[in-house]
Amino acid sequence: MSLSTRGGTLGAMTVAARPYHHGNLAATLLEHAERALEERGAGELSLRELAREIGVSHAAPRRHFADKQALLAALAESGFERLEATLAGAVSEAAGRPFEERLTALARAYVGFAVERPALLELMYATKHDPAASDRLREAATRTFAIPLGVITDAQETGDVVPGDPEAVGIAAWATIHGIASMSGSGMLAPAELDALVAVAIERAVLGLRPR
Amino acid sequence: MSLSTRGGTLGAMTVAARPYHHGNLAATLLEHAERALEERGAGELSLRELAREIGVSHAAPRRHFADKQALLAALAESGFERLEATLAGAVSEAAGRPFEERLTALARAYVGFAVERPALLELMYATKHDPAASDRLREAATRTFAIPLGVITDAQETGDVVPGDPEAVGIAAWATIHGIASMSGSGMLAPAELDALVAVAIERAVLGLRPR
DNA sequence: ACCTGAACACCGTTCAAGT
DNA sequence: ACCTGAACACCGTTCAAGT
């Protein structure tokens, strides 16, 4: 059984014919957990309540997730996988277009994810930062951040971005995009001004990244 | 009894002669809660455990805070008051110096606060964003954000920053600073590179804010 | 292999009662 | 005015037992 599979099918899952006494409890648990996470926050998430909703005994989740933290870690991992796919999709759609447009596409995709699933994104960062984080989770996070790093590397090859360690070069631009995403997630930004703000931020970032 | 007073004295409090059976339980509770918050996170904070640490019955906190959420809200409010004082201090120390230096001082103070008390800062934003947030808390947040807004307004008067609604004008720069603070708080940034990153970010922000 | 039900040690909140 | 102790309804986790 692979978490990747669970994560990948999480969104498209159909809940046909309630699996009674057996079935794909792990995936169903993750689905319900994610909804509870966005609706009530990680602190209020109750394993017993999830089990009740699904119609299974409170001890059943134990078969699939060792404890509450393990369930949250699986949720975070599935979040990274979906974020990676989202970012990769945005970048590949903008392939061949000017650097500024590719960066804008990437930023919009990231901010869009943050606006739609703020609690999940927060959980993803918190869980990844946790010293007890699994290798699986760390690797999923690394794969995700490889997408923006790849955009920088490509732009260095075409001369749109100053040479140097891509991570060091891009960190200020990433901080801006992350800041916009974080502020959006906690409702500090009006959705109407979001697109314009991303545009301004990217314009400045591109200026800052350009060789002189 | 005023929350402002509690918050204001929180840092300087001396824990002389354990207040037994009575005393300033409210302030002591806030102190212990803040340490628990930074050490274990908001989710793991237990009122009963705090009461045990302080040596008081588990029902005693009820006298001072209606429930756990009220204690967290008081903590967030005290956080905003200290952040406001920190930012105001940084700005007033840099008074009279060039705009870029004042902005750098502000950014360093904000990022410094985020690095020292990441969980508190997160709680402050979460609590402020909560629909059930009190007027007191909202006003404390407004007073805090008035500091950076004042820096923008002053710089508009001296012609260092383009005219317009200070909030709209400064939001991209603030997103960058907030992004750096947020990433620092979750351990994504090496402390060694923090100062240089702030410098680069401010340099770009100043360029973006300057009238053309 | 997967799930149940009872049990344990915790928790937040309430409330009558104490000082 | 401030605190206690018992009570209630929850929670996460464990484990023998069921199918």
Coordinates of C-alpha atoms (C1' of nucleotides) in Angstrom, one line a residue:
Chain A
M1 CA 0.0 0.0 0.0
S2 CA 1.5 3.3 -1.0
L3 CA 0.7 6.8 0.4
S4 CA 1.4 8.2 -3.1
T5 CA -1.6 6.2 -4.5
R6 CA -3.8 7.3 -1.6
G7 CA -2.8 10.9 -2.1
G8 CA -3.1 10.7 -5.9
T9 CA -6.7 9.4 -5.8
L10 CA -7.8 11.4 -2.8
G11 CA -9.5 14.1 -4.8
A12 CA -11.2 11.9 -7.4
M13 CA -12.5 9.3 -4.9
T14 CA -16.1 8.3 -5.1
V15 CA -17.8 7.2 -1.9
A16 CA -20.0 4.6 -3.6
A17 CA -21.8 1.9 -1.4
R18 CA -20.4 2.8 2.1
P19 CA -17.6 0.3 2.8
Y20 CA -19.0 -1.6 5.8
H21 CA -16.8 -3.5 8.1
H22 CA -14.0 -3.4 5.5
G23 CA -13.0 -1.5 2.4
N24 CA -10.6 1.4 1.7
L25 CA -10.8 2.9 5.2
A26 CA -7.5 4.6 4.9
A27 CA -8.4 6.8 2.0
T28 CA -11.9 7.5 3.4
L29 CA -10.3 8.6 6.7
L30 CA -7.9 11.0 4.8
E31 CA -10.8 12.5 2.9
H32 CA -12.9 13.1 6.1
A33 CA -9.8 14.3 7.9
E34 CA -9.0 16.9 5.3
R35 CA -12.5 18.3 5.3
A36 CA -12.4 18.5 9.1
L37 CA -9.0 20.1 9.0
E38 CA -10.2 23.0 6.7
E39 CA -13.5 23.4 8.5
R40 CA -12.4 23.3 12.1
G41 CA -8.6 23.3 12.2
A42 CA -6.0 20.7 13.1
G43 CA -6.5 21.2 16.9
E44 CA -10.2 20.3 16.8
L45 CA -9.7 17.3 14.6
S46 CA -11.0 14.2 16.5
L47 CA -10.2 10.7 15.4
R48 CA -13.2 9.4 17.2
E49 CA -15.4 11.8 15.4
L50 CA -14.0 10.8 12.1
A51 CA -14.6 7.2 12.9
R52 CA -18.2 8.0 13.9
E53 CA -18.8 9.9 10.7
I54 CA -17.5 7.0 8.6
G55 CA -19.5 4.5 10.6
V56 CA -16.6 2.5 12.0
S57 CA -15.4 1.8 15.5
H58 CA -13.1 4.3 17.2
A59 CA -10.3 1.8 17.2
A60 CA -10.5 1.0 13.5
P61 CA -8.3 3.8 12.3
R62 CA -5.5 2.3 14.3
R63 CA -5.1 -0.4 11.6
H64 CA -4.1 2.2 9.0
F65 CA -2.5 5.0 11.0
A66 CA -0.5 4.4 14.2
D67 CA -1.8 7.5 15.8
K68 CA -3.3 10.9 15.1
Q69 CA 0.1 12.4 14.2
A70 CA 0.6 9.6 11.6
L71 CA -2.7 10.5 10.0
L72 CA -1.8 14.2 9.9
A73 CA 1.6 13.3 8.4
A74 CA -0.1 11.2 5.7
L75 CA -2.4 14.2 5.0
A76 CA 0.6 16.5 4.7
E77 CA 2.4 14.1 2.4
S78 CA -0.7 13.9 0.1
G79 CA -0.8 17.7 0.2
F80 CA 2.8 17.9 -1.0
E81 CA 2.1 15.5 -3.8
R82 CA -0.9 17.5 -5.0
L83 CA 1.0 20.8 -4.6
E84 CA 3.8 19.3 -6.7
A85 CA 1.4 18.3 -9.4
T86 CA -0.3 21.7 -9.3
L87 CA 3.0 23.6 -9.7
A88 CA 4.4 21.2 -12.3
G89 CA 1.2 21.6 -14.3
A90 CA 1.3 25.4 -14.2
V91 CA 5.0 25.4 -15.2
S92 CA 4.5 22.9 -18.1
E93 CA 1.5 24.9 -19.4
A94 CA 3.6 28.0 -19.5
A95 CA 6.6 26.2 -21.1
G96 CA 8.2 28.2 -23.9
R97 CA 6.8 31.5 -22.7
P98 CA 9.0 34.3 -21.3
F99 CA 10.5 33.9 -17.9
E100 CA 8.2 36.4 -16.3
E101 CA 5.1 34.6 -17.5
R102 CA 6.4 31.2 -16.3
L103 CA 7.2 32.7 -12.9
T104 CA 3.7 34.3 -12.7
A105 CA 2.1 31.0 -13.6
L106 CA 4.0 29.3 -10.8
A107 CA 3.2 32.0 -8.3
R108 CA -0.5 32.0 -9.2
A109 CA -0.6 28.2 -8.8
Y110 CA 1.0 28.4 -5.4
V111 CA -1.2 31.2 -4.1
G112 CA -4.2 29.4 -5.5
F113 CA -3.4 26.3 -3.6
A114 CA -2.9 28.4 -0.4
V115 CA -6.2 30.1 -0.8
E116 CA -8.1 26.9 -1.4
R117 CA -6.5 24.8 1.3
P118 CA -4.9 27.2 3.9
A119 CA -5.1 24.7 6.8
L120 CA -3.5 21.9 4.7
L121 CA -0.7 24.1 3.6
E122 CA 0.0 25.2 7.2
L123 CA -0.1 21.5 8.2
M124 CA 2.3 20.7 5.4
Y125 CA 4.9 23.2 6.6
A126 CA 4.4 22.4 10.3
T127 CA 4.7 18.6 9.7
K128 CA 7.7 18.9 7.4
H129 CA 9.4 21.1 10.0
D130 CA 8.7 18.6 12.7
P131 CA 12.0 16.8 13.8
A132 CA 10.0 13.5 13.8
A133 CA 9.0 14.0 10.1
S134 CA 9.4 10.8 8.0
D135 CA 11.7 10.4 5.1
R136 CA 8.7 10.0 2.8
L137 CA 7.3 13.4 3.9
R138 CA 10.7 15.1 3.5
E139 CA 11.2 13.6 0.1
A140 CA 7.7 14.7 -1.0
A141 CA 8.5 18.3 0.1
T142 CA 11.9 18.2 -1.7
R143 CA 10.2 17.1 -4.9
T144 CA 7.7 20.0 -4.6
F145 CA 10.3 22.6 -4.0
A146 CA 12.3 21.2 -7.0
I147 CA 9.7 22.7 -9.3
P148 CA 10.4 26.4 -8.5
L149 CA 14.1 25.6 -8.3
G150 CA 13.9 24.1 -11.8
V151 CA 12.3 27.3 -13.1
I152 CA 15.2 29.3 -11.7
T153 CA 17.8 26.9 -13.2
D154 CA 16.3 27.1 -16.6
A155 CA 16.2 30.9 -16.5
Q156 CA 19.8 31.0 -15.5
E157 CA 20.7 28.9 -18.6
T158 CA 18.8 31.4 -20.9
G159 CA 20.5 34.3 -19.0
D160 CA 17.3 35.7 -17.5
V161 CA 18.5 35.2 -14.0
V162 CA 21.9 35.8 -12.4
P163 CA 24.1 32.8 -11.9
G164 CA 24.7 31.1 -8.6
D165 CA 23.1 28.6 -6.3
P166 CA 19.5 28.6 -7.4
E167 CA 18.2 28.3 -3.9
A168 CA 20.2 31.4 -2.7
V169 CA 19.3 33.3 -5.8
G170 CA 15.6 32.6 -5.7
I171 CA 15.0 32.8 -1.9
A172 CA 13.9 36.4 -1.8
A173 CA 11.4 36.0 -4.6
W174 CA 10.1 32.8 -3.0
A175 CA 9.7 34.6 0.4
T176 CA 7.5 37.2 -1.4
I177 CA 5.3 34.6 -3.0
H178 CA 5.1 32.6 0.2
G179 CA 4.2 35.8 2.1
I180 CA 1.4 36.5 -0.3
A181 CA 0.2 32.9 0.0
S182 CA 0.4 33.0 3.8
M183 CA -1.4 36.3 4.1
S184 CA -4.1 35.1 1.7
G185 CA -4.5 31.9 3.7
S186 CA -5.2 33.8 6.9
G187 CA -7.7 36.2 5.2
M188 CA -5.5 39.3 5.3
L189 CA -5.8 39.9 1.6
A190 CA -9.0 40.6 -0.4
P191 CA -9.3 38.0 -3.2
A192 CA -9.9 40.9 -5.6
E193 CA -6.5 42.4 -5.1
L194 CA -4.7 39.1 -5.1
D195 CA -3.9 38.9 -8.9
A196 CA -2.7 42.5 -9.1
L197 CA -0.5 41.9 -6.0
V198 CA 1.1 38.8 -7.5
A199 CA 1.7 40.7 -10.7
V200 CA 3.5 43.6 -8.9
A201 CA 5.5 41.1 -6.8
I202 CA 6.6 39.1 -9.8
E203 CA 7.5 42.2 -11.7
R204 CA 9.8 43.3 -8.9
A205 CA 11.2 39.9 -8.4
V206 CA 12.1 39.6 -12.1
L207 CA 13.9 42.9 -11.9
G208 CA 15.8 41.7 -8.8
L209 CA 16.8 38.4 -10.4
R210 CA 18.0 39.9 -13.8
P211 CA 21.7 40.0 -14.4
R212 CA 23.0 43.7 -14.6
Chain B
M1 CA -8.8 44.5 35.5
S2 CA -7.3 45.2 32.1
L3 CA -5.7 42.9 29.6
S4 CA -3.4 45.7 28.5
T5 CA -1.9 45.9 32.0
R6 CA -1.5 42.1 32.1
G7 CA 0.1 42.1 28.7
G8 CA 2.4 45.0 29.4
T9 CA 3.9 43.6 32.5
L10 CA 4.1 40.0 31.3
G11 CA 7.8 40.2 30.4
A12 CA 9.0 42.0 33.5
M13 CA 7.1 39.8 35.9
T14 CA 9.0 38.4 38.8
V15 CA 7.8 35.1 40.3
A16 CA 8.7 35.9 43.9
A17 CA 7.1 33.9 46.7
R18 CA 4.7 31.6 44.7
P19 CA 1.2 33.1 45.1
Y20 CA -0.5 30.3 47.0
H21 CA -4.3 30.2 47.1
H22 CA -4.5 33.7 45.7
G23 CA -2.3 36.3 44.0
N24 CA -1.9 37.3 40.4
L25 CA -3.0 34.0 38.9
A26 CA -4.0 35.6 35.6
A27 CA -0.5 36.9 34.7
T28 CA 1.2 33.7 36.0
L29 CA -1.2 31.6 33.8
L30 CA -0.3 33.7 30.7
E31 CA 3.4 33.3 31.4
H32 CA 3.2 29.5 31.7
A33 CA 0.9 29.4 28.7
E34 CA 3.3 31.2 26.5
R35 CA 6.2 29.0 27.4
A36 CA 4.0 25.9 26.8
L37 CA 2.9 27.4 23.5
E38 CA 6.4 27.9 22.2
E39 CA 7.6 24.5 23.5
R40 CA 4.8 22.3 22.6
G41 CA 2.5 24.2 20.3
A42 CA -1.1 25.5 20.7
G43 CA -2.7 22.1 20.2
E44 CA -0.8 20.5 23.1
L45 CA -1.5 23.3 25.5
S46 CA -3.4 21.9 28.5
L47 CA -5.2 24.1 31.0
R48 CA -5.1 21.4 33.6
E49 CA -1.4 21.0 33.1
L50 CA -0.8 24.7 33.5
A51 CA -2.9 24.7 36.7
R52 CA -0.8 21.8 38.0
E53 CA 2.5 23.5 37.2
I54 CA 1.3 26.6 39.0
G55 CA 0.0 24.6 42.0
V56 CA -3.6 25.6 41.7
S57 CA -6.8 23.6 41.2
H58 CA -7.8 22.8 37.6
A59 CA -10.9 24.9 38.0
A60 CA -9.1 28.0 39.2
P61 CA -8.2 29.4 35.7
R62 CA -11.9 29.7 35.1
R63 CA -12.0 32.8 37.4
H64 CA -9.7 34.7 35.0
F65 CA -10.4 33.2 31.6
A66 CA -13.8 32.0 30.6
D67 CA -12.2 29.1 28.6
K68 CA -9.1 27.9 26.8
Q69 CA -9.9 30.1 23.8
A70 CA -10.1 33.2 26.0
L71 CA -6.7 32.5 27.5
L72 CA -5.2 32.1 24.0
A73 CA -6.9 35.3 22.9
A74 CA -5.4 37.2 25.9
L75 CA -2.0 35.7 24.9
A76 CA -2.4 36.9 21.3
E77 CA -3.4 40.4 22.5
S78 CA -0.4 40.6 24.8
G79 CA 1.7 39.5 21.8
F80 CA 0.3 42.3 19.6
E81 CA 1.1 44.8 22.4
R82 CA 4.7 43.6 22.6
L83 CA 5.1 43.5 18.8
E84 CA 3.7 47.0 18.6
A85 CA 6.2 48.2 21.2
T86 CA 9.1 46.4 19.4
L87 CA 8.2 47.9 16.0
A88 CA 7.7 51.4 17.5
G89 CA 11.0 51.2 19.3
A90 CA 12.9 50.1 16.1
V91 CA 11.3 52.9 14.1
S92 CA 11.9 55.6 16.7
E93 CA 15.6 54.5 17.0
A94 CA 16.0 54.9 13.3
A95 CA 14.2 58.3 13.2
G96 CA 15.8 60.9 11.0
R97 CA 17.8 58.3 9.1
P98 CA 17.1 57.6 5.4
F99 CA 14.0 55.8 4.4
E100 CA 15.7 52.5 3.4
E101 CA 17.4 52.4 6.9
R102 CA 14.1 53.0 8.7
L103 CA 12.4 50.2 6.6
T104 CA 15.3 47.9 7.3
A105 CA 15.1 48.5 11.1
L106 CA 11.4 47.8 10.9
A107 CA 11.9 44.6 9.0
R108 CA 14.6 43.4 11.3
A109 CA 12.5 44.0 14.3
Y110 CA 9.5 42.1 12.8
V111 CA 11.6 39.2 11.7
G112 CA 13.4 39.1 15.1
F113 CA 10.1 38.9 16.8
A114 CA 9.0 36.0 14.5
V115 CA 12.3 34.1 15.1
E116 CA 12.0 34.4 18.9
R117 CA 8.3 33.7 19.2
P118 CA 7.1 31.8 16.1
A119 CA 4.2 30.1 17.8
L120 CA 3.0 33.3 19.4
L121 CA 3.1 35.1 16.1
E122 CA 1.1 32.3 14.4
L123 CA -1.4 32.4 17.3
M124 CA -1.7 36.2 16.9
Y125 CA -2.6 35.9 13.2
A126 CA -4.9 32.9 13.7
T127 CA -6.7 34.5 16.6
K128 CA -7.1 37.9 14.9
H129 CA -8.5 36.2 11.8
D130 CA -11.0 34.2 14.0
P131 CA -14.5 35.6 13.4
A132 CA -15.1 35.4 17.1
A133 CA -12.1 37.7 17.8
S134 CA -12.8 40.4 20.4
D135 CA -12.7 44.2 19.6
R136 CA -9.8 44.5 22.1
L137 CA -7.7 42.0 20.0
R138 CA -8.7 43.6 16.7
E139 CA -7.7 47.1 18.0
A140 CA -4.4 45.8 19.3
A141 CA -3.7 44.3 15.9
T142 CA -4.7 47.6 14.2
R143 CA -2.4 49.6 16.4
T144 CA 0.5 47.2 15.6
F145 CA 0.0 47.5 11.8
A146 CA -0.3 51.3 12.2
I147 CA 3.5 51.4 12.8
P148 CA 4.6 50.2 9.3
L149 CA 1.8 52.2 7.7
G150 CA 3.1 55.3 9.5
V151 CA 6.6 54.6 8.0
I152 CA 5.0 54.5 4.5
T153 CA 3.0 57.7 5.1
D154 CA 6.1 59.6 6.3
A155 CA 8.1 58.4 3.3
Q156 CA 5.3 59.6 1.0
E157 CA 5.5 63.1 2.5
T158 CA 9.3 63.2 1.9
G159 CA 8.8 61.9 -1.6
D160 CA 10.6 58.6 -1.0
V161 CA 7.5 56.6 -1.8
V162 CA 4.8 56.9 -4.5
P163 CA 1.6 58.5 -3.4
G164 CA -1.7 56.5 -2.8
D165 CA -3.4 54.5 -0.1
P166 CA -0.5 53.5 2.2
E167 CA -1.9 50.0 2.7
A168 CA -2.2 49.4 -1.1
V169 CA 1.2 50.9 -1.7
G170 CA 3.1 48.9 0.9
I171 CA 1.3 45.6 0.7
A172 CA 3.8 43.9 -1.6
A173 CA 6.8 45.0 0.5
W174 CA 5.0 43.8 3.7
A175 CA 4.2 40.5 2.0
T176 CA 8.0 40.0 1.5
I177 CA 8.9 40.8 5.1
H178 CA 6.0 38.7 6.3
G179 CA 7.2 35.8 4.1
I180 CA 10.7 36.0 5.5
A181 CA 9.3 36.1 9.0
S182 CA 7.0 33.2 8.3
M183 CA 9.8 31.1 6.7
S184 CA 12.2 31.9 9.5
G185 CA 9.6 30.9 12.1
S186 CA 9.1 27.5 10.6
G187 CA 12.9 26.9 10.3
M188 CA 13.2 27.1 6.6
L189 CA 15.8 29.8 6.7
A190 CA 19.3 29.5 8.2
P191 CA 19.8 32.3 10.8
A192 CA 23.1 33.2 9.2
E193 CA 21.5 34.2 5.9
L194 CA 18.6 36.0 7.5
D195 CA 20.2 39.5 7.7
A196 CA 21.5 39.4 4.1
L197 CA 18.1 38.2 2.9
V198 CA 16.3 41.1 4.7
A199 CA 18.8 43.5 3.2
V200 CA 18.2 42.2 -0.4
A201 CA 14.4 42.2 0.1
I202 CA 14.4 45.8 1.5
E203 CA 16.6 47.0 -1.3
R204 CA 14.2 45.6 -3.9
A205 CA 11.2 46.9 -2.0
V206 CA 12.6 50.4 -1.8
L207 CA 13.2 50.3 -5.6
G208 CA 9.6 49.2 -6.1
L209 CA 8.2 51.9 -3.8
R210 CA 10.2 54.8 -5.3
P211 CA 8.3 57.3 -7.5
R212 CA 9.6 57.1 -11.1
Chain C
dA1 C1' -6.2 -9.1 7.6
dC2 C1' -9.3 -6.1 9.5
dC3 C1' -12.4 -4.6 12.9
dT4 C1' -14.9 -4.3 17.7
dG5 C1' -15.7 -3.2 22.7
dA6 C1' -14.1 -2.5 27.1
dA7 C1' -10.6 -0.2 29.7
dC8 C1' -7.3 3.5 31.0
dA9 C1' -5.5 7.9 31.6
dC10 C1' -6.2 12.1 30.1
dC11 C1' -8.9 16.6 28.8
dG12 C1' -12.3 21.1 29.0
dT13 C1' -16.1 22.7 31.3
dT14 C1' -19.6 23.2 34.9
dC15 C1' -21.2 23.9 39.5
dA16 C1' -22.1 23.6 44.3
dA17 C1' -19.5 24.4 48.2
dG18 C1' -15.8 26.3 50.9
dT19 C1' -12.6 30.4 52.7
Chain D
dA1 C1' -13.5 37.8 45.5
dC2 C1' -11.2 33.8 44.6
dC3 C1' -10.5 29.0 44.8
dT4 C1' -11.6 23.7 45.5
dG5 C1' -13.5 19.0 44.5
dA6 C1' -16.7 16.2 42.4
dA7 C1' -19.1 15.4 38.2
dC8 C1' -19.9 15.1 33.2
dA9 C1' -19.0 14.3 28.5
dC10 C1' -15.5 14.0 25.7
dC11 C1' -10.7 12.5 23.9
dG12 C1' -6.3 9.3 22.2
dT13 C1' -4.4 4.9 22.9
dT14 C1' -4.2 0.0 24.0
dC15 C1' -5.5 -4.7 23.9
dA16 C1' -8.0 -9.0 24.1
dA17 C1' -11.4 -10.8 21.4
dG18 C1' -14.2 -11.5 17.4
dT19 C1' -15.0 -12.4 12.1

